[in-house]
Amino acid sequence: PALEHDGVPADIFLYAPSPTGQELARLGPLLDAPSPLRAARFDDEADLLEALGREHGDTLRKAMRIRGNWLGSMRREILPGSRDRRAGTGLFAMHAQEECLQMLADREARRGYAYSRVVFTRTDLRWMFPHPPLDILQPEYMAWVPDTFEDDWGGIYDKHWIIPRWSAEQILGGLRLLMSGEAYHFILQTLGVDNSLRFNGTNTERWLGVRMLRAGLLVARFPMTGYTGCDLGAVVQQVDASRPHYTLTTFVCSEDRDGRYPAEKERVMAMAACIANGSSLP
């Protein structure tokens, strides 16, 4: 209901890389009639890096001069012989957003008019308090981004956001900007040479911030009341911006510890409780 506009439910577009049967089973509620799901794509991403190298090798090699997980490759070699293996899933996330952008544009072409706003989210977010209604989030020139007070990482929280439709080609189109060579110049112009080429600081959050800045969006915030979950039994690497990385260990996801980022979950639970009680954070 929170994502309705004037009583009309949002259309949903879904992308997933090679989902398992268990993951597909979780989609059941989305498929119940009348289903809001307008299109879905499931993709085997095994050859994504190879395809990018064949088609855009020179441009990608230049972009690789900019360090950081904005080009995260799941520790796979980005280009053959480059020995550049980066943590994270930045390249795959850009591919996923490109797929979503294509589905959205195809639907608009079929129905004959454009959407007004786009909500990007992850299916592994677990909401402890309802999302703010879209009708109270002013749309003009604004990107609405949740604030956990924990997860901007020098840029903009990149797991959930709401943008005006006219900005979607820039914000969801990171892969297009990468392959055209514009990403390289945008990042250097925005973050500077030192941050981009000498230090390992260009992460996915900063790359999103660069795109929002280049699109001319004002960023507004609202309290985040959903945390990133993990699968029960999965071994998860701790991530905590407030602690040195060498002090972080792994943990096994369980019913008592089901947040992929424990500090994020702690803050989200506190904000959800405060909002539910009508109080404020200390």
mmCIF file of C-alpha atoms in Angstrom:
data_model
loop_
_atom_site.group_PDB
_atom_site.id
_atom_site.type_symbol
_atom_site.label_atom_id
_atom_site.label_comp_id
_atom_site.label_asym_id
_atom_site.label_seq_id
_atom_site.Cartn_x
_atom_site.Cartn_y
_atom_site.Cartn_z
ATOM 1 C CA PRO A 1 0.000 0.000 0.000
ATOM 2 C CA ALA A 2 2.840 2.436 0.741
ATOM 3 C CA LEU A 3 3.959 2.268 -2.898
ATOM 4 C CA GLU A 4 0.521 3.089 -4.280
ATOM 5 C CA HIS A 5 -0.140 6.426 -5.942
ATOM 6 C CA ASP A 6 -3.700 7.766 -5.897
ATOM 7 C CA GLY A 7 -4.830 4.267 -4.987
ATOM 8 C CA VAL A 8 -3.084 2.626 -7.960
ATOM 9 C CA PRO A 9 -0.524 -0.052 -6.971
ATOM 10 C CA ALA A 10 3.004 0.125 -8.327
ATOM 11 C CA ASP A 11 4.031 -2.034 -11.285
ATOM 12 C CA ILE A 12 6.861 -4.404 -10.370
ATOM 13 C CA PHE A 13 9.823 -5.464 -12.516
ATOM 14 C CA LEU A 14 12.060 -8.218 -11.194
ATOM 15 C CA TYR A 15 15.599 -9.244 -12.071
ATOM 16 C CA ALA A 16 17.502 -12.116 -10.492
ATOM 17 C CA PRO A 17 20.735 -13.917 -11.445
ATOM 18 C CA SER A 18 20.066 -17.664 -11.804
ATOM 19 C CA PRO A 19 17.619 -17.997 -8.884
ATOM 20 C CA THR A 20 17.277 -21.299 -7.053
ATOM 21 C CA GLY A 21 13.986 -23.137 -6.705
ATOM 22 C CA GLN A 22 13.772 -21.979 -3.089
ATOM 23 C CA GLU A 23 14.227 -18.363 -4.140
ATOM 24 C CA LEU A 24 11.578 -18.674 -6.836
ATOM 25 C CA ALA A 25 9.155 -20.169 -4.310
ATOM 26 C CA ARG A 26 9.440 -16.987 -2.247
ATOM 27 C CA LEU A 27 7.957 -15.047 -5.167
ATOM 28 C CA GLY A 28 4.612 -16.749 -4.657
ATOM 29 C CA PRO A 29 2.774 -13.712 -3.204
ATOM 30 C CA LEU A 30 3.927 -11.572 -6.156
ATOM 31 C CA LEU A 31 2.270 -13.959 -8.594
ATOM 32 C CA ASP A 32 -1.124 -14.178 -6.913
ATOM 33 C CA ALA A 33 -3.858 -12.524 -8.984
ATOM 34 C CA PRO A 34 -4.177 -9.675 -9.545
ATOM 35 C CA SER A 35 -0.381 -9.697 -9.833
ATOM 36 C CA PRO A 36 1.526 -6.374 -9.916
ATOM 37 C CA LEU A 37 4.499 -8.133 -11.565
ATOM 38 C CA ARG A 38 4.804 -6.784 -15.105
ATOM 39 C CA ALA A 39 8.039 -8.459 -16.217
ATOM 40 C CA ALA A 40 10.806 -10.665 -14.825
ATOM 41 C CA ARG A 41 14.217 -11.670 -16.120
ATOM 42 C CA PHE A 42 16.432 -14.441 -14.803
ATOM 43 C CA ASP A 43 19.943 -14.406 -16.170
ATOM 44 C CA ASP A 44 22.973 -16.649 -16.038
ATOM 45 C CA GLU A 45 25.696 -14.053 -15.412
ATOM 46 C CA ALA A 46 28.571 -16.514 -15.843
ATOM 47 C CA ASP A 47 29.732 -14.928 -19.104
ATOM 48 C CA LEU A 48 29.045 -11.289 -18.224
ATOM 49 C CA LEU A 49 32.681 -10.287 -17.696
ATOM 50 C CA GLU A 50 33.773 -12.084 -20.856
ATOM 51 C CA ALA A 51 31.076 -10.309 -22.897
ATOM 52 C CA LEU A 52 32.028 -6.893 -21.509
ATOM 53 C CA GLY A 53 35.677 -7.580 -22.322
ATOM 54 C CA ARG A 54 34.940 -8.618 -25.909
ATOM 55 C CA GLU A 55 32.644 -5.714 -26.676
ATOM 56 C CA HIS A 56 34.140 -2.892 -24.598
ATOM 57 C CA GLY A 57 37.620 -4.078 -23.606
ATOM 58 C CA ASP A 58 39.509 -0.810 -24.168
ATOM 59 C CA THR A 59 36.886 1.308 -22.393
ATOM 60 C CA LEU A 60 36.684 -1.117 -19.486
ATOM 61 C CA ARG A 61 40.480 -1.266 -19.169
ATOM 62 C CA LYS A 62 40.603 2.515 -18.855
ATOM 63 C CA ALA A 63 37.834 2.495 -16.239
ATOM 64 C CA MET A 64 39.797 -0.089 -14.255
ATOM 65 C CA ARG A 65 42.351 2.627 -13.498
ATOM 66 C CA ILE A 66 39.753 3.842 -10.989
ATOM 67 C CA ARG A 67 40.140 1.585 -8.008
ATOM 68 C CA GLY A 68 37.408 0.353 -5.710
ATOM 69 C CA ASN A 69 34.471 -2.023 -5.653
ATOM 70 C CA TRP A 70 32.371 0.076 -8.025
ATOM 71 C CA LEU A 71 33.792 -2.498 -10.479
ATOM 72 C CA GLY A 72 33.354 -5.395 -8.066
ATOM 73 C CA SER A 73 33.767 -8.684 -9.928
ATOM 74 C CA MET A 74 33.215 -11.268 -7.145
ATOM 75 C CA ARG A 75 37.009 -11.803 -7.143
ATOM 76 C CA ARG A 76 36.958 -12.920 -10.777
ATOM 77 C CA GLU A 77 39.487 -11.443 -13.194
ATOM 78 C CA ILE A 78 37.783 -8.478 -14.847
ATOM 79 C CA LEU A 79 39.748 -8.723 -18.099
ATOM 80 C CA PRO A 80 41.882 -11.698 -19.157
ATOM 81 C CA GLY A 81 45.458 -11.248 -17.976
ATOM 82 C CA SER A 82 44.667 -8.118 -15.960
ATOM 83 C CA ARG A 83 45.059 -9.815 -12.565
ATOM 84 C CA ASP A 84 42.447 -7.324 -11.383
ATOM 85 C CA ARG A 85 40.080 -9.257 -9.116
ATOM 86 C CA ARG A 86 37.842 -7.064 -6.989
ATOM 87 C CA ALA A 87 35.594 -7.853 -4.073
ATOM 88 C CA GLY A 88 31.924 -7.013 -4.289
ATOM 89 C CA THR A 89 29.364 -7.193 -7.081
ATOM 90 C CA GLY A 90 29.507 -3.693 -8.586
ATOM 91 C CA LEU A 91 29.670 -4.800 -12.235
ATOM 92 C CA PHE A 92 26.880 -7.332 -11.755
ATOM 93 C CA ALA A 93 24.714 -4.753 -9.952
ATOM 94 C CA MET A 94 25.085 -2.377 -12.905
ATOM 95 C CA HIS A 95 24.054 -5.194 -15.246
ATOM 96 C CA ALA A 96 20.993 -5.929 -13.081
ATOM 97 C CA GLN A 97 19.938 -2.272 -13.097
ATOM 98 C CA GLU A 98 20.349 -2.127 -16.868
ATOM 99 C CA GLU A 99 18.025 -5.131 -17.185
ATOM 100 C CA CYS A 100 15.448 -3.381 -14.978
ATOM 101 C CA LEU A 101 15.727 -0.201 -17.035
ATOM 102 C CA GLN A 102 15.100 -2.141 -20.236
ATOM 103 C CA MET A 103 12.021 -3.878 -18.804
ATOM 104 C CA LEU A 104 10.638 -0.558 -17.604
ATOM 105 C CA ALA A 105 11.179 1.130 -20.984
ATOM 106 C CA ASP A 106 9.630 -1.810 -22.858
ATOM 107 C CA ARG A 107 6.513 -1.574 -20.703
ATOM 108 C CA GLU A 108 6.248 2.169 -21.261
ATOM 109 C CA ALA A 109 6.506 1.702 -25.026
ATOM 110 C CA ARG A 110 3.761 -0.916 -24.937
ATOM 111 C CA ARG A 111 1.333 1.122 -22.841
ATOM 112 C CA GLY A 112 2.102 4.422 -24.554
ATOM 113 C CA TYR A 113 3.136 6.675 -21.677
ATOM 114 C CA ALA A 114 5.915 6.955 -19.128
ATOM 115 C CA TYR A 115 5.977 6.280 -15.424
ATOM 116 C CA SER A 116 6.434 9.248 -13.128
ATOM 117 C CA ARG A 117 8.692 7.656 -10.503
ATOM 118 C CA VAL A 118 10.939 4.636 -10.089
ATOM 119 C CA VAL A 119 11.576 2.729 -6.862
ATOM 120 C CA PHE A 120 14.683 0.555 -6.782
ATOM 121 C CA THR A 121 14.946 -2.016 -3.995
ATOM 122 C CA ARG A 122 16.407 -5.382 -3.039
ATOM 123 C CA THR A 123 14.385 -8.485 -2.318
ATOM 124 C CA ASP A 124 16.501 -9.334 0.737
ATOM 125 C CA LEU A 125 15.422 -6.239 2.692
ATOM 126 C CA ARG A 126 13.294 -7.113 5.718
ATOM 127 C CA TRP A 127 10.978 -4.269 6.675
ATOM 128 C CA MET A 128 10.270 -3.776 10.373
ATOM 129 C CA PHE A 129 7.958 -0.791 9.819
ATOM 130 C CA PRO A 130 5.984 0.159 6.691
ATOM 131 C CA HIS A 131 7.663 2.189 3.961
ATOM 132 C CA PRO A 132 6.617 5.881 3.908
ATOM 133 C CA PRO A 133 3.736 6.433 1.446
ATOM 134 C CA LEU A 134 4.944 7.793 -1.884
ATOM 135 C CA ASP A 135 2.373 10.554 -1.693
ATOM 136 C CA ILE A 136 4.206 12.200 1.223
ATOM 137 C CA LEU A 137 7.636 11.973 -0.434
ATOM 138 C CA GLN A 138 7.788 15.095 -2.599
ATOM 139 C CA PRO A 139 8.876 14.044 -6.101
ATOM 140 C CA GLU A 140 10.174 17.162 -7.819
ATOM 141 C CA TYR A 141 13.937 17.009 -8.485
ATOM 142 C CA MET A 142 14.413 14.746 -5.483
ATOM 143 C CA ALA A 143 15.863 11.336 -4.922
ATOM 144 C CA TRP A 144 14.490 9.876 -1.703
ATOM 145 C CA VAL A 145 17.035 7.620 -0.010
ATOM 146 C CA PRO A 146 16.716 5.846 3.356
ATOM 147 C CA ASP A 147 19.139 6.815 6.100
ATOM 148 C CA THR A 148 20.498 4.166 8.475
ATOM 149 C CA PHE A 149 23.195 6.507 9.882
ATOM 150 C CA GLU A 150 25.536 3.644 9.020
ATOM 151 C CA ASP A 151 25.697 2.696 5.354
ATOM 152 C CA ASP A 152 26.487 5.654 3.068
ATOM 153 C CA TRP A 153 30.202 4.742 2.973
ATOM 154 C CA GLY A 154 31.188 8.179 1.728
ATOM 155 C CA GLY A 155 28.459 8.227 -0.931
ATOM 156 C CA ILE A 156 24.758 7.372 -0.982
ATOM 157 C CA TYR A 157 23.064 4.276 0.476
ATOM 158 C CA ASP A 158 22.495 2.084 -2.565
ATOM 159 C CA LYS A 159 20.111 -0.686 -1.498
ATOM 160 C CA HIS A 160 16.843 1.230 -1.866
ATOM 161 C CA TRP A 161 15.905 4.565 -3.423
ATOM 162 C CA ILE A 162 13.135 6.477 -5.165
ATOM 163 C CA ILE A 163 13.837 8.719 -8.163
ATOM 164 C CA PRO A 164 11.839 10.686 -10.746
ATOM 165 C CA ARG A 165 11.486 8.783 -14.002
ATOM 166 C CA TRP A 166 13.347 11.416 -16.031
ATOM 167 C CA SER A 167 16.553 10.603 -14.128
ATOM 168 C CA ALA A 168 16.402 6.815 -14.533
ATOM 169 C CA GLU A 169 18.704 6.618 -17.573
ATOM 170 C CA GLN A 170 21.476 8.184 -15.479
ATOM 171 C CA ILE A 171 20.763 6.426 -12.174
ATOM 172 C CA LEU A 172 19.881 2.934 -13.426
ATOM 173 C CA GLY A 173 22.110 3.332 -16.470
ATOM 174 C CA GLY A 174 25.483 2.960 -14.777
ATOM 175 C CA LEU A 175 26.509 0.220 -17.202
ATOM 176 C CA ARG A 176 25.763 2.472 -20.188
ATOM 177 C CA LEU A 177 27.890 5.226 -18.659
ATOM 178 C CA LEU A 178 30.682 2.732 -17.998
ATOM 179 C CA MET A 179 30.691 1.341 -21.529
ATOM 180 C CA SER A 180 30.467 4.765 -23.184
ATOM 181 C CA GLY A 181 33.512 5.991 -21.247
ATOM 182 C CA GLU A 182 31.506 8.707 -19.487
ATOM 183 C CA ALA A 183 31.778 6.998 -16.092
ATOM 184 C CA TYR A 184 35.559 7.411 -16.059
ATOM 185 C CA HIS A 185 35.344 11.153 -16.672
ATOM 186 C CA PHE A 186 32.372 11.682 -14.339
ATOM 187 C CA ILE A 187 34.162 10.015 -11.430
ATOM 188 C CA LEU A 188 37.443 11.874 -11.936
ATOM 189 C CA GLN A 189 35.661 15.209 -12.264
ATOM 190 C CA THR A 190 33.497 14.602 -9.195
ATOM 191 C CA LEU A 191 35.749 12.724 -6.773
ATOM 192 C CA GLY A 192 39.123 14.016 -7.946
ATOM 193 C CA VAL A 193 42.242 12.265 -9.189
ATOM 194 C CA ASP A 194 43.616 11.272 -5.774
ATOM 195 C CA ASN A 195 40.419 9.625 -4.554
ATOM 196 C CA SER A 196 39.839 7.924 -7.879
ATOM 197 C CA LEU A 197 43.242 6.780 -9.121
ATOM 198 C CA ARG A 198 45.490 6.606 -6.070
ATOM 199 C CA PHE A 199 43.210 5.341 -3.333
ATOM 200 C CA ASN A 200 40.798 2.426 -3.113
ATOM 201 C CA GLY A 201 37.846 4.668 -2.372
ATOM 202 C CA THR A 202 35.417 4.490 -5.298
ATOM 203 C CA ASN A 203 32.769 2.129 -4.008
ATOM 204 C CA THR A 204 29.239 1.472 -5.245
ATOM 205 C CA GLU A 205 27.824 4.100 -2.876
ATOM 206 C CA ARG A 206 30.110 6.828 -4.206
ATOM 207 C CA TRP A 207 29.382 5.775 -7.782
ATOM 208 C CA LEU A 208 25.644 6.147 -7.087
ATOM 209 C CA GLY A 209 26.298 9.559 -5.528
ATOM 210 C CA VAL A 210 28.217 10.632 -8.636
ATOM 211 C CA ARG A 211 25.317 9.619 -10.883
ATOM 212 C CA MET A 212 22.769 11.434 -8.743
ATOM 213 C CA LEU A 213 24.918 14.558 -8.736
ATOM 214 C CA ARG A 214 25.419 14.451 -12.509
ATOM 215 C CA ALA A 215 21.669 13.996 -12.986
ATOM 216 C CA GLY A 216 21.007 17.156 -10.958
ATOM 217 C CA LEU A 217 19.011 15.388 -8.268
ATOM 218 C CA LEU A 218 18.509 16.783 -4.794
ATOM 219 C CA VAL A 219 18.767 14.004 -2.216
ATOM 220 C CA ALA A 220 16.256 13.826 0.622
ATOM 221 C CA ARG A 221 16.329 11.239 3.401
ATOM 222 C CA PHE A 222 13.845 9.268 5.457
ATOM 223 C CA PRO A 223 14.513 6.835 8.335
ATOM 224 C CA MET A 224 15.324 3.342 7.106
ATOM 225 C CA THR A 225 13.138 0.671 8.698
ATOM 226 C CA GLY A 226 14.312 -2.332 6.677
ATOM 227 C CA TYR A 227 17.564 -4.244 7.119
ATOM 228 C CA THR A 228 19.461 -6.553 4.770
ATOM 229 C CA GLY A 229 18.721 -10.160 5.653
ATOM 230 C CA CYS A 230 20.827 -13.273 5.172
ATOM 231 C CA ASP A 231 19.920 -16.896 4.495
ATOM 232 C CA LEU A 232 19.767 -19.174 7.526
ATOM 233 C CA GLY A 233 22.935 -21.242 7.784
ATOM 234 C CA ALA A 234 24.941 -18.986 5.478
ATOM 235 C CA VAL A 235 28.426 -17.943 6.597
ATOM 236 C CA VAL A 236 28.538 -14.147 6.474
ATOM 237 C CA GLN A 237 31.517 -11.795 6.594
ATOM 238 C CA GLN A 238 31.039 -8.984 9.118
ATOM 239 C CA VAL A 239 30.901 -5.441 7.740
ATOM 240 C CA ASP A 240 31.038 -2.530 10.185
ATOM 241 C CA ALA A 241 32.185 0.971 9.223
ATOM 242 C CA SER A 242 32.881 1.819 12.877
ATOM 243 C CA ARG A 243 35.478 -0.957 13.378
ATOM 244 C CA PRO A 244 38.886 -1.707 11.806
ATOM 245 C CA HIS A 245 38.521 -4.329 9.094
ATOM 246 C CA TYR A 246 41.081 -6.642 10.682
ATOM 247 C CA THR A 247 38.860 -7.039 13.776
ATOM 248 C CA LEU A 248 35.904 -8.299 11.749
ATOM 249 C CA THR A 249 35.174 -12.009 11.545
ATOM 250 C CA THR A 250 32.520 -14.247 10.019
ATOM 251 C CA PHE A 251 29.294 -15.481 11.596
ATOM 252 C CA VAL A 252 26.620 -18.033 10.762
ATOM 253 C CA CYS A 253 23.229 -16.556 9.889
ATOM 254 C CA SER A 254 20.547 -17.780 12.303
ATOM 255 C CA GLU A 255 17.055 -16.824 13.446
ATOM 256 C CA ASP A 256 18.622 -14.774 16.242
ATOM 257 C CA ARG A 257 21.209 -13.193 13.949
ATOM 258 C CA ASP A 258 19.596 -12.809 10.547
ATOM 259 C CA GLY A 259 20.971 -9.399 9.530
ATOM 260 C CA ARG A 260 23.756 -9.470 6.971
ATOM 261 C CA TYR A 261 25.093 -6.234 8.461
ATOM 262 C CA PRO A 262 24.537 -6.378 12.246
ATOM 263 C CA ALA A 263 25.184 -2.662 12.837
ATOM 264 C CA GLU A 264 22.643 -1.804 10.135
ATOM 265 C CA LYS A 265 20.038 -4.093 11.691
ATOM 266 C CA GLU A 266 20.609 -2.660 15.169
ATOM 267 C CA ARG A 267 20.040 0.876 13.931
ATOM 268 C CA VAL A 268 17.022 -0.098 11.816
ATOM 269 C CA MET A 269 15.372 -1.880 14.743
ATOM 270 C CA ALA A 270 15.891 1.169 16.944
ATOM 271 C CA MET A 271 14.390 3.522 14.340
ATOM 272 C CA ALA A 272 11.430 1.235 13.678
ATOM 273 C CA ALA A 273 10.701 1.021 17.402
ATOM 274 C CA CYS A 274 10.945 4.793 17.815
ATOM 275 C CA ILE A 275 8.600 5.469 14.923
ATOM 276 C CA ALA A 276 6.123 2.855 16.119
ATOM 277 C CA ASN A 277 6.123 4.420 19.599
ATOM 278 C CA GLY A 278 5.929 7.984 18.285
ATOM 279 C CA SER A 279 9.218 8.898 19.990
ATOM 280 C CA SER A 280 12.612 10.034 18.678
ATOM 281 C CA LEU A 281 16.118 8.656 18.595
ATOM 282 C CA PRO A 282 18.500 9.751 21.393
#
